[in-house]
GROMACS .gro file of C-alpha atoms in nm:
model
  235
    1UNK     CA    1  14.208   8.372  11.909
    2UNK     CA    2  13.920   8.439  11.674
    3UNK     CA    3  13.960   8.713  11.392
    4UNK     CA    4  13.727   8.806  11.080
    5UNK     CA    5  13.882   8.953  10.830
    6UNK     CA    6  13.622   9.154  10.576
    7UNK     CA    7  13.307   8.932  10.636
    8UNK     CA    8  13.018   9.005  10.468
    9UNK     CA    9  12.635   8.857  10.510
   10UNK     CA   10  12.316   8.852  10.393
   11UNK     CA   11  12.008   8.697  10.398
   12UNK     CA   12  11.839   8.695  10.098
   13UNK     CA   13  11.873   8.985   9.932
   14UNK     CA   14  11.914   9.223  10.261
   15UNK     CA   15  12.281   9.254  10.291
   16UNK     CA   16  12.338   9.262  10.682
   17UNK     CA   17  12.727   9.231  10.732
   18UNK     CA   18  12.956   9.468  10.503
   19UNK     CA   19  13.347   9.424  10.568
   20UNK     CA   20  13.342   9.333  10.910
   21UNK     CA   21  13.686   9.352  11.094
   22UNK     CA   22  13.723   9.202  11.441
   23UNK     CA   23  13.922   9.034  11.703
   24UNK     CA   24  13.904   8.849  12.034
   25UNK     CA   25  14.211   8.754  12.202
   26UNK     CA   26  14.286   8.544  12.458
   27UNK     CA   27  14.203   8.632  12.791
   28UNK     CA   28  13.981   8.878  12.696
   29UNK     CA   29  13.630   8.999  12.666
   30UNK     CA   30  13.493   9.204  12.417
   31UNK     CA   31  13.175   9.415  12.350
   32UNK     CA   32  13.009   9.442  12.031
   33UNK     CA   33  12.752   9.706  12.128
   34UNK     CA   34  12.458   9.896  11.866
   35UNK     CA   35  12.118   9.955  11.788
   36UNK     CA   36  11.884   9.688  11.674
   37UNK     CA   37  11.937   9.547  11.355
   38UNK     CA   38  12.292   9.684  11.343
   39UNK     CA   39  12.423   9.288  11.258
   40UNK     CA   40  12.543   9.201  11.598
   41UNK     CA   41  12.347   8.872  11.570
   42UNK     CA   42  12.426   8.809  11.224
   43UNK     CA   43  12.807   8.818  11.326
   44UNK     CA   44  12.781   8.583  11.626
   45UNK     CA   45  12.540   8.340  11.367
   46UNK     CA   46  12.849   8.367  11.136
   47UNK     CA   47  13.080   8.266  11.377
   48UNK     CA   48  12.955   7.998  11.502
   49UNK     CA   49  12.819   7.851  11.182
   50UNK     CA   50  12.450   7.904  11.180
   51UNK     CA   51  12.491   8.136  10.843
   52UNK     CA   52  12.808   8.118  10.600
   53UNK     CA   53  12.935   8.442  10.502
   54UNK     CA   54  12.930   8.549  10.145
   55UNK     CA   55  13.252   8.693  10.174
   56UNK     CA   56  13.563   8.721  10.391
   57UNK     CA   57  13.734   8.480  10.609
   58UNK     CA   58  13.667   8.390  11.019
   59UNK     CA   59  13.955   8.217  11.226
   60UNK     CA   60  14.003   8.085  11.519
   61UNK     CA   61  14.304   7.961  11.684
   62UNK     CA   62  14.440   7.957  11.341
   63UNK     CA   63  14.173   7.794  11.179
   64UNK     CA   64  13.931   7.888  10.905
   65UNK     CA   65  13.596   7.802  11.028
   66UNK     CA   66  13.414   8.026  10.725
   67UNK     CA   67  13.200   7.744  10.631
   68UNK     CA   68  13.261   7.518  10.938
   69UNK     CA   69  12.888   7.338  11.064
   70UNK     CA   70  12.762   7.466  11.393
   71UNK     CA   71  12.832   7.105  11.549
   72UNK     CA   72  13.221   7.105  11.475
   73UNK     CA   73  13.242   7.457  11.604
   74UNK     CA   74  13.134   7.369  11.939
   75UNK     CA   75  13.343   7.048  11.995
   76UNK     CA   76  13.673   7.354  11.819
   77UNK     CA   77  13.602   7.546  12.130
   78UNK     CA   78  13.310   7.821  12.100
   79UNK     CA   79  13.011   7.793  12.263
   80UNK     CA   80  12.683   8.062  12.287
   81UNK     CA   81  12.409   8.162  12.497
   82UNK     CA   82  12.173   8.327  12.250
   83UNK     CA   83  11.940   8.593  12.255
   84UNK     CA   84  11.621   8.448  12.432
   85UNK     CA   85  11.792   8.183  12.599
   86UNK     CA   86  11.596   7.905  12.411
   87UNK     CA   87  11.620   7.661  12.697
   88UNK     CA   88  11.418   7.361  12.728
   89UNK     CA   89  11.092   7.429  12.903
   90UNK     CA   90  10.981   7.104  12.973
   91UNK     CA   91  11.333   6.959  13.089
   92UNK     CA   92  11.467   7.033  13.385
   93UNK     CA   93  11.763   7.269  13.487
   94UNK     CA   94  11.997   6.927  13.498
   95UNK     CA   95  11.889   6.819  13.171
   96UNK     CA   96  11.911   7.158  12.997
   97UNK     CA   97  12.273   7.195  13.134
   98UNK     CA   98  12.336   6.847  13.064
   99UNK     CA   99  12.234   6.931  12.669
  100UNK     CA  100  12.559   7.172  12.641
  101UNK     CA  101  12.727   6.854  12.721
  102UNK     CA  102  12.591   6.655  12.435
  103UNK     CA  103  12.929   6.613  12.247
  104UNK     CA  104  13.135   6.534  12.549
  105UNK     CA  105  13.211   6.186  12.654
  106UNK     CA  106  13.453   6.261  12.943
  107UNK     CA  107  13.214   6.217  13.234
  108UNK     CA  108  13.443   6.320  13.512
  109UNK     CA  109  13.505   6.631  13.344
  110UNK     CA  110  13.136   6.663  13.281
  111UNK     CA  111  13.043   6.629  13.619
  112UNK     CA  112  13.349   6.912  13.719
  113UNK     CA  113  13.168   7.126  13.513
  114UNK     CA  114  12.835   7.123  13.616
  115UNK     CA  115  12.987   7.161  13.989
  116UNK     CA  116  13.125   7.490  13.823
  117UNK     CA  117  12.772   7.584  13.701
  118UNK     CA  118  12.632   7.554  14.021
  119UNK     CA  119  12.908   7.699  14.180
  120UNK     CA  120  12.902   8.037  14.001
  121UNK     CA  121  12.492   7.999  13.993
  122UNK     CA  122  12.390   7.876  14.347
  123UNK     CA  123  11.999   7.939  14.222
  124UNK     CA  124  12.042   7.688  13.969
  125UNK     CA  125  12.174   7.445  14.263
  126UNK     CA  126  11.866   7.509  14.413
  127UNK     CA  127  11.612   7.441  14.153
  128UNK     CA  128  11.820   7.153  13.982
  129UNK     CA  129  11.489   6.934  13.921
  130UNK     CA  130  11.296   7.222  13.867
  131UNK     CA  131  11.190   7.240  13.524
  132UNK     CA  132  11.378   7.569  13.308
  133UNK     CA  133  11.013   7.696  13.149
  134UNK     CA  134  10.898   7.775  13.522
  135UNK     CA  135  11.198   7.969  13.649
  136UNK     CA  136  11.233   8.346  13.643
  137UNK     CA  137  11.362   8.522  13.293
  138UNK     CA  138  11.685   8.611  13.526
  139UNK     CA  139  11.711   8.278  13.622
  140UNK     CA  140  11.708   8.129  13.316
  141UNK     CA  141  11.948   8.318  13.150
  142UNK     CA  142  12.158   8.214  13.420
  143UNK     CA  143  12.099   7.868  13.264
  144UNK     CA  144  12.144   7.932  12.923
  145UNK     CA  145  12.475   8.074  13.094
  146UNK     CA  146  12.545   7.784  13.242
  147UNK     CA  147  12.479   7.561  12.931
  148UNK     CA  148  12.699   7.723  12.745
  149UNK     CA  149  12.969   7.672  12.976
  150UNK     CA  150  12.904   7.306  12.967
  151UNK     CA  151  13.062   7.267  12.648
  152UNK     CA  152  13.404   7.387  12.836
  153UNK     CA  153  13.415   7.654  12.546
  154UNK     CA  154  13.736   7.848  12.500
  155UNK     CA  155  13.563   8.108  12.356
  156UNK     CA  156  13.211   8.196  12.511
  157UNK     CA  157  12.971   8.376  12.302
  158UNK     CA  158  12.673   8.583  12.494
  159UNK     CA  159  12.360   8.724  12.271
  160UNK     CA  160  12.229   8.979  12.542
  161UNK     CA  161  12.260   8.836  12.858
  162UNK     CA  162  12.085   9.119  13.021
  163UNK     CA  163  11.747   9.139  12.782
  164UNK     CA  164  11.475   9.165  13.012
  165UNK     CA  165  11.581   9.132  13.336
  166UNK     CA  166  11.539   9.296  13.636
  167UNK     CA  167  11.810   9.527  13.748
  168UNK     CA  168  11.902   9.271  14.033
  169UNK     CA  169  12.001   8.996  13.770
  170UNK     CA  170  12.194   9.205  13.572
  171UNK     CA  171  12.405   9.301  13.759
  172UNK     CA  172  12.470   8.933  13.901
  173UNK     CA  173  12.515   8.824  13.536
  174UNK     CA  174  12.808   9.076  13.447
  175UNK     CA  175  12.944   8.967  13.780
  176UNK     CA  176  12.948   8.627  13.672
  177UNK     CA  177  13.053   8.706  13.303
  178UNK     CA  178  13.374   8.897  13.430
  179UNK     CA  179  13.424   8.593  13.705
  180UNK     CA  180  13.404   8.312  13.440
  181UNK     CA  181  13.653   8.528  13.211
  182UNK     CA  182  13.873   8.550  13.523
  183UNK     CA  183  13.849   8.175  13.497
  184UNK     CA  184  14.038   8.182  13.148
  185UNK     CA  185  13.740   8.186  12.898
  186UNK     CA  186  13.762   8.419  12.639
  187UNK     CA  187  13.418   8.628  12.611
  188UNK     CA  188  13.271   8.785  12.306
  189UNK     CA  189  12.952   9.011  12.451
  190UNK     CA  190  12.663   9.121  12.233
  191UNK     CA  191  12.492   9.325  12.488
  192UNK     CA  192  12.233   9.673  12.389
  193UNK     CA  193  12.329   9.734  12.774
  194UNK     CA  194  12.610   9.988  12.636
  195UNK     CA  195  12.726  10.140  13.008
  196UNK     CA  196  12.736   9.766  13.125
  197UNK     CA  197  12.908   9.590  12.854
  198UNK     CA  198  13.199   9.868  12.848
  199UNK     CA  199  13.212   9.842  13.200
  200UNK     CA  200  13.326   9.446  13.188
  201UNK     CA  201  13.476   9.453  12.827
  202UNK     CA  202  13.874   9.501  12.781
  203UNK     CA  203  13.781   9.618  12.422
  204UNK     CA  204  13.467   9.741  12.222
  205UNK     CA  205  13.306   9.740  11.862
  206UNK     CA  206  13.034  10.001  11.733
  207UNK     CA  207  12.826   9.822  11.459
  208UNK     CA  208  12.628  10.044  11.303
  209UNK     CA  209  12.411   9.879  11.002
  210UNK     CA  210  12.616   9.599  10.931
  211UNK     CA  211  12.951   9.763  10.979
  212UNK     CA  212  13.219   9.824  11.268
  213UNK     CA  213  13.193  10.225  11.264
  214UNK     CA  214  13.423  10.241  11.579
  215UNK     CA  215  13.639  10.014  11.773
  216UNK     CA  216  13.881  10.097  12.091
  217UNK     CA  217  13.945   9.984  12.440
  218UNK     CA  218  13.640  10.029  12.638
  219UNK     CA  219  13.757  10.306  12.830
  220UNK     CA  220  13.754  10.532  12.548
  221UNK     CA  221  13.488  10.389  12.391
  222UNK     CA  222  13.296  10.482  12.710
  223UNK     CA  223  13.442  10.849  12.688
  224UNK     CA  224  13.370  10.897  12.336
  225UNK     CA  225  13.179  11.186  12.298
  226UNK     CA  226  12.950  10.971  12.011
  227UNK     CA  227  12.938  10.662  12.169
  228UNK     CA  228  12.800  10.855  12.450
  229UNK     CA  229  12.485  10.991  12.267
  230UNK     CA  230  12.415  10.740  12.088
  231UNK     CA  231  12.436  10.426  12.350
  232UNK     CA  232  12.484  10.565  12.703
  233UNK     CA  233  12.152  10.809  12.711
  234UNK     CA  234  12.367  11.124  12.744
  235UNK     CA  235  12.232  11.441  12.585
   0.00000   0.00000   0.00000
């Protein structure tokens, strides 16, 4: 489904991608776990067309999207939640949700959709009218969540989903990530959470200053002996 094949990125003159190698396929999600400023932003900005590589080649369902614009990447089938969730704070939840819609012109669908959102988010239901800036961090990532979705993405991109939260939400928002990939998206997880990314993933990346330094199903990843010191807190 989506593959990149040697990319590279910088910005400026900080190189912070070097001959990155990975793959999502369908029906799958996948972690791409590491410290801070390993690159695991930097390689969700590339894919979805916030920052052009300087080198190598991103696909997806066949497709070179290297240099596609953000906007045409959505309405191809990839949608994010990003890191901060960057919701509207004024709007309310509707509207915000509404926003992930903006390309879409099948209303029906639309409204399917946001019965889906509220369906897997029964908070959100709740506070519909409410407006996002005066909700709880865990229940607006849930929204950002739920925006995302709206764009009935194929492939659904989440920039730590669990980034401040209370224990509580977390746990309800790897619950929903594994329910809405049991639903038939795709998932590509950027998550510091090591133990709980492995724990929903299928497969796993290690980025380690701008490049993949291991990669395996997340099983082993979770049993390997480095993986372990470095991201789980075992000594």
């Amino acid at each position: 489904m989506l593959r990149l094949d040697k990319v590279g990125a910088a910005y400026g003159a900080v190189t912070a991608l070097r001959d990155v190698d990975l793959a999502v396929e369908a029906g799958e999600i996948v972690a791409l776990i590491g410290s801070n400023g390993a690159g695991k932003s930097t390689t969700l900005r590339s894919v979805n067309g916030l920052i052009h590589p300087r080198r190598g080649r991103i696909r997806f369902l066949g497709q070179d999207i290297t240099r596609t614009p953000p906007h045409k990447v959505v309405g191809m089938g990839i949608s994010q939640s990003p890191e901060g969730r960057k919701l509207f704070p004024r709007m309310s939840v509707t509207e915000n949700l509404e926003m992930g819609a903006f390309q879409r012109r099948d209303r029906a669908a639309m409204k399917e959709d946001m019965d889906r959102v509220f369906e897997l988010f029964p908070r959100l239901a709740e506070r519909r009218t409410q407006k996002a800036g005066t909700m709880s961090g865990g229940e607006q990532q849930m929204c950002a969540i739920g925006r995302a979705l709206m764009a009935r993405p194929t492939l659904l991109m989440l920039d730590e989903p669990s980034m401040g939260l209370a224990p509580i939400f977390v746990q309800r928002i790897f619950e929903t990530i594994v329910e809405v990939n049991k639903q038939g998206t795709s998932i590509l997880l950027v998550e510091q959470n090591a133990l709980m990314a492995l724990d929903a993933a299928d497969r796993g990346y290690v980025l380690e200053t701008g490049h993949i330094a291991l990669s395996d199903d997340a099983k082993s990843l979770r049993q390997n002996e480095q993986v372990r010191k470095a991201y789980l807190g075992e000594t």
